[in-house]
PDB file of C-alpha atoms in Angstrom:
ATOM      1  CA  MET A 485      28.580  -2.080   7.578  1.00 51.00           C
ATOM      2  CA  SER A 486      31.608  -1.814   5.267  1.00 60.00           C
ATOM      3  CA  ILE A 487      29.619  -3.452   2.454  1.00 69.00           C
ATOM      4  CA  LEU A 488      26.856  -0.871   2.919  1.00 60.00           C
ATOM      5  CA  VAL A 489      29.399   1.956   2.635  1.00 58.00           C
ATOM      6  CA  TYR A 490      30.758   0.511  -0.612  1.00 57.00           C
ATOM      7  CA  VAL A 491      27.234   0.127  -1.979  1.00 65.00           C
ATOM      8  CA  ILE A 492      26.431   3.757  -1.142  1.00 63.00           C
ATOM      9  CA  ILE A 493      29.632   4.967  -2.827  1.00 61.00           C
ATOM     10  CA  LEU A 494      28.838   2.869  -5.912  1.00 65.00           C
ATOM     11  CA  VAL A 495      25.296   4.265  -6.096  1.00 65.00           C
ATOM     12  CA  VAL A 496      26.580   7.848  -5.842  1.00 62.00           C
ATOM     13  CA  LEU A 497      29.175   7.225  -8.572  1.00 62.00           C
ATOM     14  CA  VAL A 498      26.610   5.689 -10.916  1.00 64.00           C
ATOM     15  CA  ALA A 499      24.192   8.559 -10.269  1.00 62.00           C
ATOM     16  CA  THR A 500      26.997  11.063 -10.903  1.00 60.00           C
ATOM     17  CA  LEU A 501      27.850   9.515 -14.266  1.00 57.00           C
ATOM     18  CA  ALA A 502      24.198   9.265 -15.271  1.00 61.00           C
ATOM     19  CA  LEU A 503      23.426  12.865 -14.344  1.00 54.00           C
ATOM     20  CA  SER A 504      26.591  14.215 -15.965  1.00 56.00           C
ATOM     21  CA  VAL A 505      25.176  13.211 -19.361  1.00 53.00           C
ATOM     22  CA  ARG A 506      22.395  15.777 -18.919  1.00 57.00           C
ATOM     23  CA  ALA A 507      24.452  18.284 -16.938  1.00 53.00           C
ATOM     24  CA  ARG A 508      24.017  21.177 -19.368  1.00 57.00           C
ATOM     25  CA  SER A 509      20.232  21.024 -19.090  1.00 60.00           C
ATOM     26  CA  ILE A 510      20.217  20.788 -15.284  1.00 66.00           C
ATOM     27  CA  GLN A 511      19.547  23.925 -13.247  1.00 72.00           C
ATOM     28  CA  LEU A 512      21.476  23.899  -9.975  1.00 76.00           C
ATOM     29  CA  ARG A 513      19.912  25.309  -6.837  1.00 79.00           C
ATOM     30  CA  ARG A 514      20.907  28.927  -6.342  1.00 85.00           C
ATOM     31  CA  ILE A 515      23.836  29.712  -4.050  1.00 88.00           C
ATOM     32  CA  SER A 516      24.260  33.474  -3.874  1.00 89.00           C
ATOM     33  CA  ALA A 517      28.000  33.335  -3.121  1.00 91.00           C
ATOM     34  CA  TYR A 518      28.741  31.546  -6.398  1.00 91.00           C
ATOM     35  CA  THR A 519      26.548  34.020  -8.267  1.00 90.00           C
ATOM     36  CA  THR A 520      28.433  36.929  -6.682  1.00 91.00           C
ATOM     37  CA  MET A 521      32.009  35.667  -7.188  1.00 92.00           C
ATOM     38  CA  PRO A 522      32.249  36.027 -11.001  1.00 90.00           C
ATOM     39  CA  LEU A 523      30.585  39.440 -10.839  1.00 92.00           C
ATOM     40  CA  THR A 524      33.010  40.775  -8.234  1.00 91.00           C
ATOM     41  CA  VAL A 525      35.996  39.416 -10.164  1.00 91.00           C
ATOM     42  CA  GLY A 526      34.735  41.199 -13.277  1.00 90.00           C
ATOM     43  CA  GLU A 527      34.392  44.437 -11.326  1.00 90.00           C
ATOM     44  CA  ALA A 528      37.905  44.025  -9.916  1.00 90.00           C
ATOM     45  CA  VAL A 529      39.340  43.503 -13.404  1.00 88.00           C
ATOM     46  CA  GLU A 530      37.589  46.595 -14.780  1.00 88.00           C
ATOM     47  CA  SER A 531      38.621  48.798 -11.849  1.00 88.00           C
ATOM     48  CA  GLU A 532      42.185  47.357 -11.681  1.00 88.00           C
ATOM     49  CA  LYS A 533      41.721  46.050  -8.153  1.00 91.00           C
ATOM     50  CA  THR A 534      42.977  42.849  -6.554  1.00 91.00           C
ATOM     51  CA  ILE A 535      40.980  39.808  -5.492  1.00 93.00           C
ATOM     52  CA  HIS A 536      42.074  37.956  -2.358  1.00 94.00           C
ATOM     53  CA  ILE A 537      41.508  34.238  -1.835  1.00 95.00           C
ATOM     54  CA  SER A 538      42.495  32.701   1.502  1.00 93.00           C
ATOM     55  CA  PHE A 539      42.619  29.017   2.467  1.00 92.00           C
ATOM     56  CA  GLY A 540      42.923  29.845   6.166  1.00 87.00           C
ATOM     57  CA  ASN A 541      44.285  26.905   8.178  1.00 88.00           C
ATOM     58  CA  SER A 542      43.397  24.334   5.508  1.00 88.00           C
ATOM     59  CA  ALA A 543      46.278  21.968   4.809  1.00 85.00           C
ATOM     60  CA  VAL A 544      46.890  19.163   2.320  1.00 85.00           C
ATOM     61  CA  ARG A 545      48.420  16.917   4.967  1.00 78.00           C
ATOM     62  CA  ASP A 546      45.736  16.523   7.657  1.00 78.00           C
ATOM     63  CA  GLY A 547      41.962  16.369   8.173  1.00 81.00           C
ATOM     64  CA  THR A 548      41.440  19.590   6.224  1.00 85.00           C
ATOM     65  CA  THR A 549      42.858  18.201   2.971  1.00 89.00           C
ATOM     66  CA  ILE A 550      39.442  18.069   1.267  1.00 88.00           C
ATOM     67  CA  ALA A 551      38.726  21.672   2.284  1.00 89.00           C
ATOM     68  CA  ALA A 552      42.096  22.758   0.870  1.00 90.00           C
ATOM     69  CA  ILE A 553      41.448  21.016  -2.455  1.00 91.00           C
ATOM     70  CA  ALA A 554      37.918  22.477  -2.674  1.00 91.00           C
ATOM     71  CA  SER A 555      39.336  25.943  -1.945  1.00 92.00           C
ATOM     72  CA  ALA A 556      41.915  25.418  -4.702  1.00 92.00           C
ATOM     73  CA  GLU A 557      39.099  24.662  -7.173  1.00 92.00           C
ATOM     74  CA  ILE A 558      37.493  28.003  -6.340  1.00 93.00           C
ATOM     75  CA  LEU A 559      40.868  29.719  -6.639  1.00 94.00           C
ATOM     76  CA  TYR A 560      41.429  28.225 -10.097  1.00 94.00           C
ATOM     77  CA  SER A 561      38.075  29.427 -11.434  1.00 92.00           C
ATOM     78  CA  LEU A 562      38.499  32.958 -10.071  1.00 94.00           C
ATOM     79  CA  ALA A 563      42.181  33.267 -11.008  1.00 93.00           C
ATOM     80  CA  GLU A 564      41.447  32.170 -14.574  1.00 92.00           C
ATOM     81  CA  ARG A 565      38.951  35.018 -14.881  1.00 91.00           C
ATOM     82  CA  ALA A 566      41.351  37.503 -13.277  1.00 90.00           C
ATOM     83  CA  ALA A 567      44.341  36.418 -15.390  1.00 90.00           C
ATOM     84  CA  VAL A 568      43.422  38.926 -18.094  1.00 87.00           C
ATOM     85  CA  ALA A 569      43.927  41.828 -15.684  1.00 85.00           C
ATOM     86  CA  ASN A 570      47.111  43.690 -14.862  1.00 85.00           C
ATOM     87  CA  ARG A 571      46.612  43.255 -11.116  1.00 88.00           C
ATOM     88  CA  PRO A 572      47.322  39.659 -10.033  1.00 89.00           C
ATOM     89  CA  PRO A 573      45.217  37.835  -7.428  1.00 92.00           C
ATOM     90  CA  LEU A 574      46.477  37.543  -3.856  1.00 94.00           C
ATOM     91  CA  VAL A 575      46.424  34.108  -2.201  1.00 95.00           C
ATOM     92  CA  THR A 576      47.127  33.639   1.516  1.00 93.00           C
ATOM     93  CA  VAL A 577      47.688  30.378   3.393  1.00 91.00           C
ATOM     94  CA  SER A 578      48.947  29.448   6.848  1.00 89.00           C
ATOM     95  CA  ASP A 579      50.346  26.021   5.949  1.00 87.00           C
ATOM     96  CA  PRO A 580      53.698  25.856   4.114  1.00 87.00           C
ATOM     97  CA  VAL A 581      52.778  22.689   2.207  1.00 88.00           C
ATOM     98  CA  THR A 582      49.519  24.240   1.022  1.00 91.00           C
ATOM     99  CA  LEU A 583      51.515  27.204  -0.281  1.00 92.00           C
ATOM    100  CA  THR A 584      52.716  24.933  -3.090  1.00 93.00           C
ATOM    101  CA  LEU A 585      49.115  24.017  -3.910  1.00 93.00           C
ATOM    102  CA  GLY A 586      48.184  27.692  -4.170  1.00 93.00           C
ATOM    103  CA  GLN A 587      51.159  28.471  -6.401  1.00 94.00           C
ATOM    104  CA  ASP A 588      50.492  25.541  -8.723  1.00 95.00           C
ATOM    105  CA  THR A 589      46.794  26.400  -8.965  1.00 94.00           C
ATOM    106  CA  LEU A 590      47.628  29.973  -9.950  1.00 94.00           C
ATOM    107  CA  ARG A 591      50.173  28.759 -12.499  1.00 95.00           C
ATOM    108  CA  ARG A 592      47.614  26.444 -14.132  1.00 94.00           C
ATOM    109  CA  ALA A 593      45.031  29.241 -14.252  1.00 93.00           C
ATOM    110  CA  TYR A 594      47.441  31.613 -15.975  1.00 94.00           C
ATOM    111  CA  LYS A 595      48.602  28.892 -18.333  1.00 93.00           C
ATOM    112  CA  ALA A 596      44.972  28.256 -19.352  1.00 92.00           C
ATOM    113  CA  ARG A 597      44.790  31.946 -20.337  1.00 90.00           C
ATOM    114  CA  ASN A 598      48.168  31.899 -22.104  1.00 91.00           C
ATOM    115  CA  GLY A 599      49.454  34.354 -19.537  1.00 88.00           C
ATOM    116  CA  LEU A 600      52.342  32.535 -17.870  1.00 90.00           C
ATOM    117  CA  LYS A 601      54.507  35.637 -18.315  1.00 90.00           C
ATOM    118  CA  LYS A 602      52.281  37.402 -15.801  1.00 91.00           C
ATOM    119  CA  TYR A 603      52.513  34.626 -13.234  1.00 92.00           C
ATOM    120  CA  HIS A 604      54.808  34.983 -10.218  1.00 90.00           C
ATOM    121  CA  SER A 605      55.118  32.565  -7.324  1.00 89.00           C
ATOM    122  CA  THR A 606      54.895  35.479  -4.871  1.00 89.00           C
ATOM    123  CA  MET A 607      51.192  35.834  -5.703  1.00 92.00           C
ATOM    124  CA  ALA A 608      50.656  33.121  -3.065  1.00 93.00           C
ATOM    125  CA  ARG A 609      51.902  34.058   0.407  1.00 91.00           C
ATOM    126  CA  TRP A 610      52.470  32.136   3.617  1.00 91.00           C
ATOM    127  CA  TYR A 611      51.840  33.691   7.004  1.00 86.00           C
ATOM    128  CA  PRO A 612      52.609  32.060  10.402  1.00 78.00           C
ATOM    129  CA  GLN A 613      50.546  28.948  10.951  1.00 68.00           C
ATOM    130  CA  GLY A 614      48.746  27.310  13.848  1.00 62.00           C
ATOM    131  CA  PRO A 615      45.172  26.698  14.993  1.00 60.00           C
ATOM    132  CA  GLN A 616      43.366  30.015  15.275  1.00 60.00           C
ATOM    133  CA  SER A 617      46.571  31.799  14.216  1.00 73.00           C
ATOM    134  CA  MET A 618      46.229  35.478  15.053  1.00 81.00           C
ATOM    135  CA  ALA A 619      49.574  36.146  13.357  1.00 83.00           C
ATOM    136  CA  PHE A 620      48.182  34.787  10.088  1.00 85.00           C
ATOM    137  CA  ALA A 621      45.014  36.853  10.447  1.00 85.00           C
ATOM    138  CA  ALA A 622      46.993  40.020  11.184  1.00 85.00           C
ATOM    139  CA  GLY A 623      49.397  39.488   8.267  1.00 86.00           C
ATOM    140  CA  ALA A 624      46.705  38.640   5.730  1.00 87.00           C
ATOM    141  CA  GLY A 625      44.511  41.458   7.048  1.00 85.00           C
ATOM    142  CA  ALA A 626      47.315  43.974   6.489  1.00 86.00           C
ATOM    143  CA  ALA A 627      47.876  42.635   2.969  1.00 88.00           C
ATOM    144  CA  ILE A 628      44.235  43.372   2.142  1.00 87.00           C
ATOM    145  CA  LEU A 629      44.967  47.083   2.545  1.00 84.00           C
ATOM    146  CA  ASP A 630      48.487  47.051   1.095  1.00 85.00           C
ATOM    147  CA  GLU A 631      47.430  45.322  -2.146  1.00 86.00           C
ATOM    148  CA  GLY A 632      44.267  47.322  -2.804  1.00 85.00           C
ATOM    149  CA  VAL A 633      41.965  44.323  -2.482  1.00 90.00           C
ATOM    150  CA  SER A 634      38.336  44.821  -3.486  1.00 90.00           C
ATOM    151  CA  THR A 635      36.989  41.286  -2.967  1.00 91.00           C
ATOM    152  CA  ASN A 636      37.899  38.726  -0.298  1.00 92.00           C
ATOM    153  CA  VAL A 637      37.007  35.046  -0.681  1.00 94.00           C
ATOM    154  CA  LEU A 638      37.856  33.402   2.646  1.00 93.00           C
ATOM    155  CA  VAL A 639      37.154  29.671   2.480  1.00 93.00           C
ATOM    156  CA  GLY A 640      38.434  26.536   4.201  1.00 89.00           C
ATOM    157  CA  ARG A 641      39.213  26.319   7.910  1.00 88.00           C
ATOM    158  CA  PHE A 642      38.938  29.406  10.067  1.00 89.00           C
ATOM    159  CA  GLY A 643      38.213  29.973  13.728  1.00 86.00           C
ATOM    160  CA  PRO A 644      37.414  33.192  15.607  1.00 86.00           C
ATOM    161  CA  GLU A 645      40.525  34.745  14.025  1.00 85.00           C
ATOM    162  CA  LEU A 646      38.369  35.236  10.929  1.00 88.00           C
ATOM    163  CA  MET A 647      36.962  38.295  12.706  1.00 87.00           C
ATOM    164  CA  LEU A 648      40.411  39.912  12.779  1.00 84.00           C
ATOM    165  CA  LEU A 649      41.155  38.936   9.178  1.00 84.00           C
ATOM    166  CA  ALA A 650      37.911  40.379   7.845  1.00 82.00           C
ATOM    167  CA  GLU A 651      37.958  43.511  10.012  1.00 80.00           C
ATOM    168  CA  ASN A 652      39.952  45.602   7.550  1.00 78.00           C
ATOM    169  CA  ALA A 653      37.768  44.475   4.675  1.00 82.00           C
ATOM    170  CA  VAL A 654      34.551  45.355   6.480  1.00 83.00           C
ATOM    171  CA  ARG A 655      35.902  48.637   7.827  1.00 83.00           C
ATOM    172  CA  TYR A 656      36.847  49.870   4.348  1.00 82.00           C
ATOM    173  CA  ASP A 657      33.777  48.483   2.568  1.00 84.00           C
ATOM    174  CA  ARG A 658      35.547  45.623   0.797  1.00 87.00           C
ATOM    175  CA  ILE A 659      33.440  42.648  -0.289  1.00 90.00           C
ATOM    176  CA  VAL A 660      33.721  39.539   1.911  1.00 92.00           C
ATOM    177  CA  ILE A 661      32.564  36.056   0.896  1.00 93.00           C
ATOM    178  CA  ALA A 662      33.433  33.672   3.717  1.00 92.00           C
ATOM    179  CA  GLN A 663      33.008  30.111   4.938  1.00 92.00           C
ATOM    180  CA  SER A 664      34.528  27.802   7.539  1.00 91.00           C
ATOM    181  CA  ASP A 665      34.323  24.102   8.358  1.00 87.00           C
ATOM    182  CA  GLN A 666      34.386  24.987  12.065  1.00 88.00           C
ATOM    183  CA  VAL A 667      31.278  26.129  13.906  1.00 89.00           C
ATOM    184  CA  ASN A 668      32.848  29.202  15.524  1.00 88.00           C
ATOM    185  CA  GLY A 669      34.415  30.283  12.241  1.00 88.00           C
ATOM    186  CA  GLN A 670      31.174  29.706  10.325  1.00 91.00           C
ATOM    187  CA  ALA A 671      29.321  31.898  12.830  1.00 91.00           C
ATOM    188  CA  VAL A 672      31.745  34.746  12.166  1.00 89.00           C
ATOM    189  CA  ALA A 673      31.527  34.167   8.398  1.00 89.00           C
ATOM    190  CA  TYR A 674      27.737  34.318   8.459  1.00 90.00           C
ATOM    191  CA  ALA A 675      27.762  37.564  10.442  1.00 88.00           C
ATOM    192  CA  LEU A 676      30.416  39.360   8.373  1.00 87.00           C
ATOM    193  CA  SER A 677      30.015  38.005   4.861  1.00 86.00           C
ATOM    194  CA  ASP A 678      28.007  39.723   2.137  1.00 80.00           C
ATOM    195  CA  SER A 679      27.202  36.298   0.634  1.00 86.00           C
ATOM    196  CA  PRO A 680      28.315  33.520   2.999  1.00 87.00           C
ATOM    197  CA  LEU A 681      28.855  29.915   2.001  1.00 90.00           C
ATOM    198  CA  ILE A 682      27.266  27.481   4.431  1.00 88.00           C
ATOM    199  CA  GLY A 683      29.043  24.256   5.339  1.00 82.00           C
ATOM    200  CA  GLU A 684      29.328  21.764   2.483  1.00 83.00           C
ATOM    201  CA  GLU A 685      28.493  24.411  -0.136  1.00 86.00           C
ATOM    202  CA  LEU A 686      32.268  24.889  -0.310  1.00 88.00           C
ATOM    203  CA  TYR A 687      32.605  21.546  -2.086  1.00 87.00           C
ATOM    204  CA  ALA A 688      30.236  22.557  -4.879  1.00 85.00           C
ATOM    205  CA  GLY A 689      32.471  25.362  -6.125  1.00 85.00           C
ATOM    206  CA  ALA A 690      33.852  23.469  -9.117  1.00 83.00           C
ATOM    207  CA  ALA A 691      30.322  22.688 -10.337  1.00 81.00           C
ATOM    208  CA  TYR A 692      28.991  26.235  -9.987  1.00 83.00           C
ATOM    209  CA  LEU A 693      32.051  28.101 -11.268  1.00 86.00           C
ATOM    210  CA  GLY A 694      33.447  25.587 -13.750  1.00 78.00           C
ATOM    211  CA  ARG A 695      30.227  23.904 -14.915  1.00 66.00           C
ATOM    212  CA  SER A 696      31.980  20.751 -16.141  1.00 70.00           C
ATOM    213  CA  SER A 697      29.601  17.849 -16.728  1.00 70.00           C
ATOM    214  CA  ILE A 698      31.110  15.508 -14.137  1.00 68.00           C
ATOM    215  CA  THR A 699      31.144  18.102 -11.332  1.00 72.00           C
ATOM    216  CA  VAL A 700      27.546  19.165 -12.003  1.00 74.00           C
ATOM    217  CA  GLY A 701      26.453  15.529 -12.022  1.00 69.00           C
ATOM    218  CA  GLY A 702      28.287  14.973  -8.753  1.00 71.00           C
ATOM    219  CA  VAL A 703      26.565  17.891  -7.019  1.00 76.00           C
ATOM    220  CA  ILE A 704      23.108  16.733  -8.137  1.00 75.00           C
ATOM    221  CA  ALA A 705      23.864  13.168  -7.017  1.00 73.00           C
ATOM    222  CA  GLN A 706      24.996  14.437  -3.606  1.00 75.00           C
ATOM    223  CA  ASP A 707      21.815  16.497  -3.194  1.00 75.00           C
ATOM    224  CA  ILE A 708      19.632  13.515  -4.109  1.00 76.00           C
ATOM    225  CA  PHE A 709      21.523  11.250  -1.732  1.00 76.00           C
ATOM    226  CA  ARG A 710      21.252  13.881   1.034  1.00 77.00           C
ATOM    227  CA  PHE A 711      17.462  14.011   0.680  1.00 80.00           C
ATOM    228  CA  ILE A 712      17.296  10.211   0.745  1.00 79.00           C
ATOM    229  CA  VAL A 713      19.324  10.078   3.962  1.00 80.00           C
ATOM    230  CA  ILE A 714      17.142  12.759   5.570  1.00 86.00           C
ATOM    231  CA  ALA A 715      13.980  10.859   4.575  1.00 85.00           C
ATOM    232  CA  LEU A 716      15.392   7.639   6.043  1.00 82.00           C
ATOM    233  CA  MET A 717      16.293   9.382   9.295  1.00 87.00           C
ATOM    234  CA  ILE A 718      12.793  10.848   9.614  1.00 89.00           C
ATOM    235  CA  GLY A 719      11.248   7.460   8.770  1.00 85.00           C
ATOM    236  CA  LEU A 720      13.358   5.656  11.375  1.00 84.00           C
ATOM    237  CA  PHE A 721      12.446   8.303  13.936  1.00 82.00           C
ATOM    238  CA  PHE A 722       8.707   7.750  13.439  1.00 83.00           C
ATOM    239  CA  LEU A 723       9.173   3.980  13.462  1.00 82.00           C
ATOM    240  CA  ALA A 724      10.965   4.311  16.792  1.00 82.00           C
ATOM    241  CA  LEU A 725       8.078   6.394  18.171  1.00 79.00           C
ATOM    242  CA  VAL A 726       5.512   3.837  17.031  1.00 78.00           C
ATOM    243  CA  GLY A 727       7.544   0.971  18.452  1.00 70.00           C
ATOM    244  CA  ALA A 728       7.876   2.748  21.798  1.00 54.00           C
ATOM    245  CA  LYS A 729       4.105   2.747  22.267  1.00 51.00           C
ATOM    246  CA  PHE A 730       3.798  -1.052  22.218  1.00 46.00           C
TER     247      PHE A 730
END
């Protein structure tokens, strides 16, 4: 079984490298959230409003590490666009270790725009942590109003507390783009979000917003591999049905 896993990883890597060569000519499948994000950031810059990106309960020291890193990729792309504005982005996290990731991501985004003078570590804020932390949701929800936020990108790990966090945004007609790697949080995100991200779409953010060759190739390779796995599952299902009749 371990050999099969290594073979699958090798195949995906080879496909990623091969597809990255033609990345610029490849049209990715449409994900409305990634189409909306750059537009809302542009509107926020023009109207001197703030964009809010939240990692939720994602942390770089447990099972949500991948979600935290994927959220940081989205933050980098959006913060780089917003770095030209006078109003800095707002980043909220509930894990103290992940706070450092948010600060460093913001610093790199501002450095890419030659705007390090505008960067301040207080752009990223920590609120009390814990699974389904209502204190975090209340604190971040209040910051949405205090900072004049126009767009909220809530990605990573959220539970039902996402309802409390997004309440202020929805009540005052602020844009919400949300996602969660938990079923109960994803249900709330789908109901409240203007353009929700569904499941693993979070991990495609770097490809859609950054459009680097390697990330685009990786997304296409993952989609191809996903269809292959689905086809194999359906094939094995029908083989099992046929075998059951004899």
